[in-house]
Amino acid sequence: MKLKEERLCRIVILFFAFQICFMFIIRTSSPLQDHITWRSTKVMRSLSSLPISKLPVQHDASKLSSKISLSSSRHLSSNPNLIEPSIHCDQSHRLYDWCHLRSPTILDPKRATFSSRSLSPSMNPPIVEKVRPYPRKTDINSMSNIREITLTTKLSHSPCTIVHDTPALVFSIGGYTGNFFHDFNDGFVPLFITINTLFPDQEVTLVITNYTEWWYGKYEAILPQFSSRPIINLDNQTVSHCFPSVVAGLITHGPMTINPNLMPHRKSFIDFHALLEEGYRKCLVWPPPKIKSKPRLVLVSRSGAVGRVILNQDNVIKAAQEEGFDVVIFEPSAYTYLCDVYRLINGSHAIMGVHGAALTHSLFLQPGAAFIQVVPLGGDWLARTYFRNLAKGMKLEYMEYKVQPEESSLVEKYGKDHIMIRDPNSITNTNWSALHNIYLRSQDVRLDIGRFRSCLKMAYAKAKRSMEHQGLHVKRRPKIKKFIRPPVFSYTYGVI
């Protein structure tokens, strides 16, 4: 009897020992399952509308939790064995390319090359993609000066000098950077779109090529709103940097456009304006002119041989004052201190000026403010494409004043019957050089005050409504007894 009990005990012990061994074998094999789950396709195209967290994989990604998907880059950085390196690209758009190297990666700054550091063996030959990370890819002149970035799945065994725990986003500030319009249209707006499309719930490290110190100084106030991590100037690096993954290139929705339908969280120009407000409200600034119980109109002035100068500007100012505006003349320059300018324009209720890059300052207005764009001859397409889009996205009260032939200085040169005067669109639609050199650079305007006054009346009504919406009292319009030209505000790094 005793012998039978001992045998029974041995059988029970062996049974439990077998169960423990079986569970151990199953548990140690689970990383292989993870590796299979995260294995991704080699190169994907036309993926601009998808965030990185939702890029296609060979297996059923819908079964993965959203938390895991959104943290894929962080997941990979701590578990490099879980994925075979791959590159996903969108090269289908006429304005931009972008590529994503899904792998722990190391930057060789001398060659501007990001290589894989994944320990997962690949049975395929290395993939190499080259990107010029500036969103004007059909513009040969601007793209020729943009540094080319290389992404490759080829394994690098070089050691990491600096290790980052956030993905890298690489872009260029070359091209037309320096023109205030292009700084936003080709730079900050696409950067906002890209971060909120590909990294909607992640922090990134900005890696910038074609870098200039003046650019950083000018926009230092808003750069931390895009990323709290220190910016990396790719052009002067001498050591290697390692990242969980890397994206090279910026996404654009078109000229001065943010399409909420293409964004995971439906971000819009209103959100972009909030980002600017968050940055510029922290600046130390000179106080803007006090609001004098009447709507403030910022007249964006042009002077010198730059084209599109309002030749009878004093008459325009007087008419605006007669309609009830407090007029401020603003002449921006390359050295304009944007913190002060933001306070001036954000506290104003209307802006006006002839089509030009300086009207980009309308981004600083509050929604509901009035925006008058004076459109010179030949400028219809530019006005419609750029600042009308911006005004719509910003929910501004937009108005256009289209210059007639008799208001253009070009009549004196070509005569009113010349085709350049009678049908400027037939010239500008096919000849960019003529648009730039004749209609933009060689044309000044003399506004018909009687006709322009009706535009001012509408703008005043909208600006007054905006002011009242802010809870500000508006006094009745006094009669202008004597014209006094207002001072010119040209903020230059804090000095008025």
Coordinates of C-alpha atoms in Angstrom, one line a residue:
M1 CA 0.0 0.0 0.0
K2 CA 2.8 2.3 0.9
L3 CA 4.6 1.6 -2.4
K4 CA 1.4 2.5 -4.4
E5 CA 1.2 5.8 -2.5
E6 CA 4.8 6.6 -3.4
R7 CA 4.2 5.9 -7.1
L8 CA 1.1 8.0 -7.1
C9 CA 3.1 10.9 -5.6
R10 CA 5.8 10.6 -8.2
I11 CA 3.2 10.6 -11.0
V12 CA 1.6 13.8 -9.6
I13 CA 5.1 15.5 -9.2
L14 CA 6.0 14.5 -12.8
F15 CA 2.7 15.9 -14.1
F16 CA 3.2 19.3 -12.5
A17 CA 6.8 19.4 -13.6
F18 CA 5.7 18.8 -17.2
Q19 CA 3.1 21.6 -17.0
I20 CA 5.7 24.1 -15.7
C21 CA 8.1 23.2 -18.5
F22 CA 5.4 23.5 -21.1
M23 CA 4.4 27.0 -19.8
F24 CA 8.0 28.1 -19.8
I25 CA 8.5 27.0 -23.4
I26 CA 5.3 28.8 -24.5
R27 CA 6.4 32.0 -22.7
T28 CA 9.9 32.1 -24.1
S29 CA 8.5 31.7 -27.7
S30 CA 6.3 34.8 -27.4
P31 CA 8.9 37.4 -28.8
L32 CA 8.8 35.4 -32.0
Q33 CA 5.1 36.1 -32.2
D34 CA 5.7 39.8 -31.6
H35 CA 8.3 39.8 -34.3
I36 CA 5.9 38.4 -36.8
T37 CA 3.1 40.8 -35.8
W38 CA 5.3 43.9 -36.2
R39 CA 6.9 42.8 -39.4
S40 CA 6.2 45.5 -42.0
T41 CA 6.1 45.8 -45.7
K42 CA 9.2 47.1 -47.5
V43 CA 8.2 50.3 -49.3
M44 CA 4.7 51.9 -49.3
R45 CA 3.5 54.7 -51.6
S46 CA 0.6 57.2 -51.3
L47 CA 0.3 57.2 -47.6
S48 CA 0.2 60.9 -46.9
S49 CA -3.2 60.8 -45.2
L50 CA -2.2 58.2 -42.6
P51 CA -0.3 58.9 -39.4
I52 CA 2.8 56.8 -38.8
S53 CA 1.0 55.0 -36.1
K54 CA -1.5 53.6 -38.7
L55 CA 0.8 52.7 -41.6
P56 CA -0.1 49.4 -43.2
V57 CA 1.7 46.2 -42.1
Q58 CA 1.5 42.7 -43.5
H59 CA -0.6 41.3 -40.7
D60 CA -4.0 42.5 -39.4
A61 CA -3.1 45.8 -37.7
S62 CA -6.8 46.3 -36.6
K63 CA -6.3 43.7 -33.9
L64 CA -3.6 45.7 -32.3
S65 CA -4.6 48.2 -29.5
S66 CA -4.5 51.9 -30.4
K67 CA -2.1 52.5 -27.5
I68 CA 0.4 50.1 -29.0
S69 CA 0.0 51.6 -32.5
L70 CA 0.6 55.1 -31.3
S71 CA 3.7 54.2 -29.4
S72 CA 5.3 52.1 -32.1
S73 CA 8.4 54.2 -32.4
R74 CA 9.0 54.1 -28.7
H75 CA 8.3 50.4 -28.7
L76 CA 10.9 49.8 -31.3
S77 CA 13.5 51.9 -29.6
S78 CA 13.5 49.7 -26.5
N79 CA 12.9 46.4 -28.4
P80 CA 15.0 46.5 -31.6
N81 CA 14.7 42.8 -32.2
L82 CA 10.9 43.1 -32.7
I83 CA 11.0 44.4 -36.3
E84 CA 12.7 44.1 -39.6
P85 CA 13.8 47.6 -40.8
S86 CA 11.6 49.0 -43.5
I87 CA 11.1 52.3 -45.3
H88 CA 7.6 53.8 -46.1
C89 CA 7.4 56.7 -48.5
D90 CA 4.8 58.9 -50.0
Q91 CA 6.2 60.2 -53.3
S92 CA 2.8 60.7 -55.1
H93 CA 2.2 64.3 -54.4
R94 CA 3.3 67.1 -56.8
L95 CA 4.6 69.3 -53.9
Y96 CA 6.4 67.1 -51.5
D97 CA 8.0 63.7 -50.7
W98 CA 8.4 62.2 -47.3
C99 CA 9.9 58.9 -46.1
H100 CA 9.8 57.1 -42.8
L101 CA 12.6 54.7 -41.7
R102 CA 10.9 52.3 -39.3
S103 CA 13.8 51.1 -37.3
P104 CA 16.2 52.3 -34.6
T105 CA 18.5 54.5 -36.6
I106 CA 21.8 56.3 -36.5
L107 CA 22.6 59.6 -38.2
D108 CA 25.9 60.1 -40.0
P109 CA 25.9 63.9 -40.2
K110 CA 28.8 64.1 -42.7
R111 CA 26.9 62.1 -45.3
A112 CA 23.4 63.2 -44.1
T113 CA 22.5 59.5 -43.9
F114 CA 20.2 57.7 -41.5
S115 CA 21.0 54.0 -41.3
S116 CA 19.3 51.1 -39.4
R117 CA 20.5 49.9 -36.1
S118 CA 17.9 47.1 -35.8
L119 CA 19.3 43.7 -34.6
S120 CA 16.7 41.9 -36.6
P121 CA 18.3 40.1 -39.5
S122 CA 16.9 40.9 -42.9
M123 CA 16.7 38.4 -45.8
N124 CA 16.3 41.3 -48.3
P125 CA 18.9 43.6 -49.9
P126 CA 19.1 47.0 -48.2
I127 CA 16.6 49.7 -49.3
V128 CA 17.8 53.2 -50.0
E129 CA 15.6 56.3 -50.3
K130 CA 16.8 59.9 -51.0
V131 CA 14.6 62.9 -50.0
R132 CA 15.1 66.6 -50.4
P133 CA 12.9 67.6 -47.4
Y134 CA 11.4 70.9 -48.7
P135 CA 7.7 71.0 -49.9
R136 CA 8.3 72.5 -53.3
K137 CA 9.6 69.5 -55.2
T138 CA 8.6 70.7 -58.7
D139 CA 10.4 74.1 -58.2
I140 CA 13.8 73.3 -59.7
N141 CA 15.4 76.6 -58.7
S142 CA 14.6 76.3 -55.0
M143 CA 15.1 72.5 -54.8
S144 CA 18.6 72.6 -56.3
N145 CA 19.9 74.2 -53.1
I146 CA 18.1 71.8 -50.7
R147 CA 20.4 69.2 -49.1
E148 CA 19.6 65.6 -49.9
I149 CA 18.9 63.2 -47.1
T150 CA 19.5 59.5 -47.4
L151 CA 17.5 56.8 -45.5
T152 CA 18.7 53.2 -45.7
T153 CA 17.8 49.9 -44.1
K154 CA 21.5 48.9 -44.3
L155 CA 22.8 48.0 -40.9
S156 CA 25.3 50.3 -39.2
H157 CA 27.6 49.1 -36.4
S158 CA 28.8 52.6 -35.6
P159 CA 28.5 53.6 -31.9
C160 CA 25.9 56.2 -30.8
T161 CA 27.4 59.4 -29.4
I162 CA 24.1 61.0 -28.5
V163 CA 21.0 58.9 -27.9
H164 CA 17.5 60.5 -28.3
D165 CA 14.3 58.9 -27.1
T166 CA 12.0 60.6 -29.6
P167 CA 11.7 60.1 -33.4
A168 CA 13.6 62.5 -35.7
L169 CA 11.8 64.8 -38.1
V170 CA 14.1 66.1 -40.8
F171 CA 13.3 69.2 -42.9
S172 CA 15.1 72.1 -44.7
I173 CA 14.8 75.8 -44.2
G174 CA 16.5 76.5 -47.5
G175 CA 14.6 77.4 -50.6
Y176 CA 12.7 80.7 -50.3
T177 CA 13.2 81.0 -46.5
G178 CA 13.8 84.7 -45.7
N179 CA 10.6 85.8 -47.4
F180 CA 8.0 86.1 -44.6
F181 CA 5.3 84.4 -46.7
H182 CA 7.5 81.4 -47.6
D183 CA 8.8 81.1 -44.0
F184 CA 5.2 80.1 -43.1
N185 CA 3.8 78.6 -46.4
D186 CA 6.8 76.4 -46.9
G187 CA 8.0 76.0 -43.3
F188 CA 5.8 76.4 -40.3
V189 CA 2.4 75.5 -41.7
P190 CA 3.8 72.2 -43.3
L191 CA 5.7 71.5 -40.1
F192 CA 2.4 71.9 -38.1
I193 CA 0.6 69.6 -40.6
T194 CA 3.3 67.0 -40.6
I195 CA 3.6 66.8 -36.8
N196 CA -0.2 66.6 -36.4
T197 CA -0.5 64.0 -39.2
L198 CA 2.4 61.6 -38.6
F199 CA 3.0 62.2 -34.9
P200 CA -0.4 63.3 -33.5
D201 CA 0.3 62.0 -30.0
Q202 CA 4.1 62.0 -29.9
E203 CA 7.0 64.3 -29.2
V204 CA 9.6 64.6 -31.9
T205 CA 13.2 66.0 -32.3
L206 CA 13.5 68.5 -35.1
V207 CA 16.6 68.0 -37.3
I208 CA 17.1 70.9 -39.6
T209 CA 19.3 71.3 -42.7
N210 CA 20.2 74.4 -44.6
Y211 CA 20.2 76.0 -41.2
T212 CA 20.8 79.7 -40.5
E213 CA 21.2 81.4 -37.2
W214 CA 19.1 84.5 -38.1
W215 CA 16.1 82.1 -38.8
Y216 CA 16.4 80.6 -35.3
G217 CA 16.7 84.1 -33.7
K218 CA 13.6 85.4 -35.6
Y219 CA 11.4 82.5 -34.7
E220 CA 12.8 81.4 -31.4
A221 CA 9.6 82.3 -29.6
I222 CA 7.4 79.8 -31.4
L223 CA 9.8 76.9 -32.1
P224 CA 9.2 75.3 -28.7
Q225 CA 5.5 75.0 -29.6
F226 CA 6.5 72.4 -32.2
S227 CA 8.9 70.5 -30.1
S228 CA 10.2 70.9 -26.6
R229 CA 13.4 69.0 -27.5
P230 CA 16.6 70.9 -28.5
I231 CA 16.8 71.6 -32.2
I232 CA 19.6 69.8 -34.1
N233 CA 21.4 71.7 -36.8
L234 CA 22.3 68.9 -39.1
D235 CA 24.9 71.0 -41.0
N236 CA 27.3 71.5 -38.2
Q237 CA 27.1 68.2 -36.4
T238 CA 30.3 66.2 -35.9
V239 CA 29.1 63.3 -33.9
S240 CA 26.5 60.6 -34.4
H241 CA 22.9 60.8 -33.2
C242 CA 20.6 57.8 -32.6
F243 CA 16.8 57.9 -32.8
P244 CA 13.9 55.4 -32.4
S245 CA 13.0 56.1 -36.0
V246 CA 13.2 59.0 -38.5
V247 CA 10.9 60.9 -41.0
A248 CA 12.4 63.1 -43.7
G249 CA 10.2 65.6 -45.4
L250 CA 7.2 67.9 -44.8
I251 CA 3.6 67.5 -45.8
T252 CA 1.6 70.4 -47.3
H253 CA -2.1 70.7 -48.1
G254 CA -1.5 73.5 -50.7
P255 CA -0.8 77.2 -50.6
M256 CA -1.6 78.6 -47.1
T257 CA -4.0 75.7 -46.5
I258 CA -4.7 73.5 -43.5
N259 CA -7.4 70.9 -44.3
P260 CA -8.9 69.5 -41.1
N261 CA -10.3 66.5 -43.0
L262 CA -6.7 65.3 -43.6
M263 CA -5.7 65.5 -40.0
P264 CA -6.3 62.8 -37.4
H265 CA -7.6 65.3 -34.8
R266 CA -9.0 67.7 -37.4
K267 CA -6.6 70.5 -36.6
S268 CA -7.2 73.8 -38.4
F269 CA -5.7 77.3 -38.9
I270 CA -7.5 78.2 -35.6
D271 CA -5.3 75.6 -33.9
F272 CA -2.2 77.0 -35.7
H273 CA -3.1 80.5 -34.5
A274 CA -3.5 79.2 -30.9
L275 CA 0.1 77.7 -31.2
L276 CA 1.4 81.2 -32.3
E277 CA -0.5 82.8 -29.4
E278 CA 1.0 80.4 -26.9
G279 CA 4.5 81.2 -28.1
Y280 CA 4.3 84.9 -28.5
R281 CA 2.4 85.6 -25.3
K282 CA 5.5 84.6 -23.4
C283 CA 7.7 87.3 -25.0
L284 CA 8.9 90.4 -23.4
V285 CA 7.4 93.1 -25.6
W286 CA 6.9 96.8 -25.9
P287 CA 3.2 97.7 -25.3
P288 CA 1.3 98.2 -28.5
P289 CA -0.5 101.5 -29.2
K290 CA -3.5 101.8 -26.8
I291 CA -7.0 101.1 -28.2
K292 CA -8.8 104.4 -28.5
S293 CA -12.4 103.2 -28.3
K294 CA -12.5 102.6 -32.0
P295 CA -11.4 99.8 -34.3
R296 CA -7.7 99.8 -35.1
L297 CA -6.7 99.3 -38.7
V298 CA -3.2 98.2 -39.5
L299 CA -2.1 99.5 -42.9
V300 CA 0.7 97.4 -44.2
S301 CA 2.8 99.9 -46.0
R302 CA 5.3 99.5 -48.8
S303 CA 7.9 102.1 -49.8
G304 CA 10.8 102.5 -52.2
A305 CA 11.4 100.7 -55.5
V306 CA 9.8 97.5 -54.4
G307 CA 6.5 97.6 -56.4
R308 CA 2.9 97.7 -55.3
V309 CA 3.3 101.0 -53.4
I310 CA 0.1 102.9 -52.6
L311 CA 1.0 106.3 -54.2
N312 CA -1.8 108.2 -52.5
Q313 CA -1.4 106.5 -49.1
D314 CA -2.2 109.6 -47.1
N315 CA -5.5 109.9 -48.8
V316 CA -6.3 106.3 -48.0
I317 CA -5.4 106.9 -44.3
K318 CA -7.6 110.0 -44.2
A319 CA -10.6 108.1 -45.7
A320 CA -10.1 105.3 -43.2
Q321 CA -10.0 107.8 -40.3
E322 CA -13.1 109.4 -41.6
E323 CA -14.9 106.1 -41.6
G324 CA -14.0 105.7 -37.9
F325 CA -10.7 103.7 -37.8
D326 CA -7.7 104.4 -35.7
V327 CA -5.0 103.8 -38.3
V328 CA -1.6 102.4 -37.6
I329 CA 1.1 102.3 -40.3
F330 CA 3.2 99.2 -40.2
E331 CA 6.4 98.8 -42.4
P332 CA 7.9 95.3 -41.8
S333 CA 11.5 94.5 -42.6
A334 CA 13.8 91.5 -42.4
Y335 CA 14.7 92.5 -38.9
T336 CA 11.2 93.0 -37.6
Y337 CA 10.8 91.8 -34.0
L338 CA 7.8 89.5 -34.3
C339 CA 6.9 89.4 -30.6
D340 CA 6.1 93.2 -30.7
V341 CA 4.4 92.8 -34.1
Y342 CA 2.2 90.0 -32.8
R343 CA 1.0 92.1 -29.9
L344 CA 0.2 95.0 -32.3
I345 CA -1.7 93.0 -34.9
N346 CA -3.4 90.6 -32.5
G347 CA -4.8 93.6 -30.6
S348 CA -6.1 95.2 -33.9
H349 CA -9.4 94.7 -35.6
A350 CA -8.6 95.1 -39.3
I351 CA -5.6 94.9 -41.7
M352 CA -5.2 96.1 -45.2
G353 CA -2.5 96.3 -47.8
V354 CA -1.6 95.5 -51.4
H355 CA -0.9 91.9 -52.2
G356 CA 2.6 90.9 -50.9
A357 CA 4.4 88.7 -48.4
A358 CA 3.8 91.2 -45.5
L359 CA 0.1 90.3 -45.5
T360 CA 1.1 87.0 -44.0
H361 CA 1.1 89.0 -40.7
S362 CA -2.7 88.6 -41.0
L363 CA -2.0 85.2 -39.3
F364 CA -1.7 87.2 -36.1
L365 CA -5.2 88.6 -36.2
Q366 CA -8.0 87.2 -34.1
P367 CA -10.8 85.4 -35.8
G368 CA -13.6 87.8 -36.9
A369 CA -11.2 90.6 -37.7
A370 CA -11.5 92.4 -41.2
F371 CA -8.9 91.8 -43.9
I372 CA -8.7 94.0 -47.0
Q373 CA -6.4 92.8 -49.8
V374 CA -5.8 95.3 -52.5
V375 CA -5.3 93.2 -55.7
P376 CA -3.1 94.8 -58.4
L377 CA -3.5 94.1 -62.1
G378 CA -2.5 90.6 -62.9
G379 CA -2.6 89.5 -59.3
D380 CA -6.0 87.7 -59.3
W381 CA -4.6 84.2 -59.1
L382 CA -2.1 85.0 -56.4
A383 CA -4.6 86.8 -54.3
R384 CA -7.2 84.0 -54.6
T385 CA -4.7 81.2 -54.0
Y386 CA -2.8 82.5 -51.1
F387 CA -4.4 85.0 -48.8
R388 CA -8.0 84.2 -49.5
N389 CA -7.2 80.6 -48.4
L390 CA -5.5 82.0 -45.3
A391 CA -8.4 84.3 -44.4
K392 CA -10.9 81.5 -44.8
G393 CA -9.0 79.1 -42.6
M394 CA -8.5 81.9 -40.0
K395 CA -12.2 82.8 -40.1
L396 CA -11.4 86.4 -41.0
E397 CA -13.8 88.8 -42.7
Y398 CA -12.1 88.9 -46.0
M399 CA -12.6 91.6 -48.7
E400 CA -10.8 92.2 -52.0
Y401 CA -10.4 95.6 -53.7
K402 CA -9.4 94.9 -57.3
V403 CA -7.4 97.7 -58.9
Q404 CA -8.8 99.0 -62.2
P405 CA -6.5 99.9 -65.1
E406 CA -6.8 103.6 -64.4
E407 CA -5.5 103.0 -60.8
S408 CA -2.4 101.2 -62.0
S409 CA 1.0 102.9 -62.8
L410 CA 1.4 100.4 -65.7
V411 CA -1.1 102.5 -67.8
E412 CA 1.4 105.3 -68.0
K413 CA 4.0 102.9 -69.4
Y414 CA 1.9 100.7 -71.7
G415 CA -1.3 102.7 -72.4
K416 CA -4.8 101.5 -71.5
D417 CA -5.3 99.6 -74.8
H418 CA -2.2 97.4 -74.4
I419 CA -3.0 93.7 -73.9
M420 CA -1.0 93.8 -70.6
I421 CA -3.7 96.3 -69.3
R422 CA -6.8 94.9 -71.1
D423 CA -6.2 91.2 -70.3
P424 CA -3.4 90.7 -67.8
N425 CA -4.5 87.2 -66.9
S426 CA -3.7 86.0 -70.5
I427 CA -0.1 87.1 -69.7
T428 CA 0.2 85.9 -66.1
N429 CA -1.3 82.5 -66.7
T430 CA 1.5 81.4 -68.9
N431 CA 4.4 83.7 -68.1
W432 CA 5.6 83.7 -64.5
S433 CA 8.5 86.1 -65.4
A434 CA 6.0 88.7 -66.6
L435 CA 3.9 88.3 -63.4
H436 CA 6.9 88.8 -61.2
N437 CA 8.9 91.4 -63.1
I438 CA 6.0 93.6 -64.4
Y439 CA 2.9 93.1 -62.3
L440 CA 4.6 92.6 -59.0
R441 CA 7.9 94.5 -59.1
S442 CA 7.1 97.3 -61.5
Q443 CA 3.5 98.2 -60.7
D444 CA 2.4 100.8 -58.1
V445 CA -1.3 101.8 -57.4
R446 CA -3.2 105.0 -56.9
L447 CA -6.6 104.0 -55.3
D448 CA -9.8 105.6 -56.3
I449 CA -10.8 106.9 -52.9
G450 CA -14.5 107.2 -53.8
R451 CA -14.6 103.5 -54.9
F452 CA -12.4 102.3 -52.0
R453 CA -14.5 104.1 -49.4
S454 CA -17.3 101.5 -49.8
C455 CA -14.8 98.8 -49.0
L456 CA -13.7 100.7 -45.9
K457 CA -17.3 101.1 -44.8
M458 CA -17.8 97.3 -44.9
A459 CA -14.5 96.7 -43.2
Y460 CA -15.4 99.2 -40.4
A461 CA -18.8 97.5 -39.8
K462 CA -17.0 94.1 -39.5
A463 CA -14.2 95.4 -37.3
K464 CA -16.7 97.2 -35.0
R465 CA -18.6 94.0 -34.6
S466 CA -15.3 92.2 -33.8
M467 CA -14.4 94.8 -31.2
E468 CA -17.8 94.6 -29.6
H469 CA -17.5 90.8 -29.5
Q470 CA -14.4 91.3 -27.4
G471 CA -16.4 93.3 -24.9
L472 CA -14.8 96.6 -26.0
H473 CA -16.8 99.9 -26.2
V474 CA -16.9 101.7 -29.5
K475 CA -17.4 105.4 -29.5
R476 CA -19.3 107.3 -32.2
R477 CA -17.2 108.4 -35.1
P478 CA -15.9 111.9 -34.6
K479 CA -15.5 114.3 -37.6
I480 CA -11.9 114.6 -38.8
K481 CA -11.1 118.3 -38.6
K482 CA -7.5 118.1 -39.6
F483 CA -5.6 115.2 -41.1
I484 CA -2.7 114.0 -38.9
R485 CA -0.5 111.3 -40.4
P486 CA -0.1 108.5 -37.9
P487 CA 3.4 107.4 -36.9
V488 CA 5.1 104.5 -38.6
F489 CA 5.6 101.4 -36.4
S490 CA 8.6 99.4 -37.6
Y491 CA 9.5 97.1 -34.7
T492 CA 13.2 96.0 -35.0
Y493 CA 14.2 93.6 -32.2
G494 CA 12.4 95.5 -29.5
V495 CA 13.2 99.0 -30.6
I496 CA 10.4 101.2 -31.9

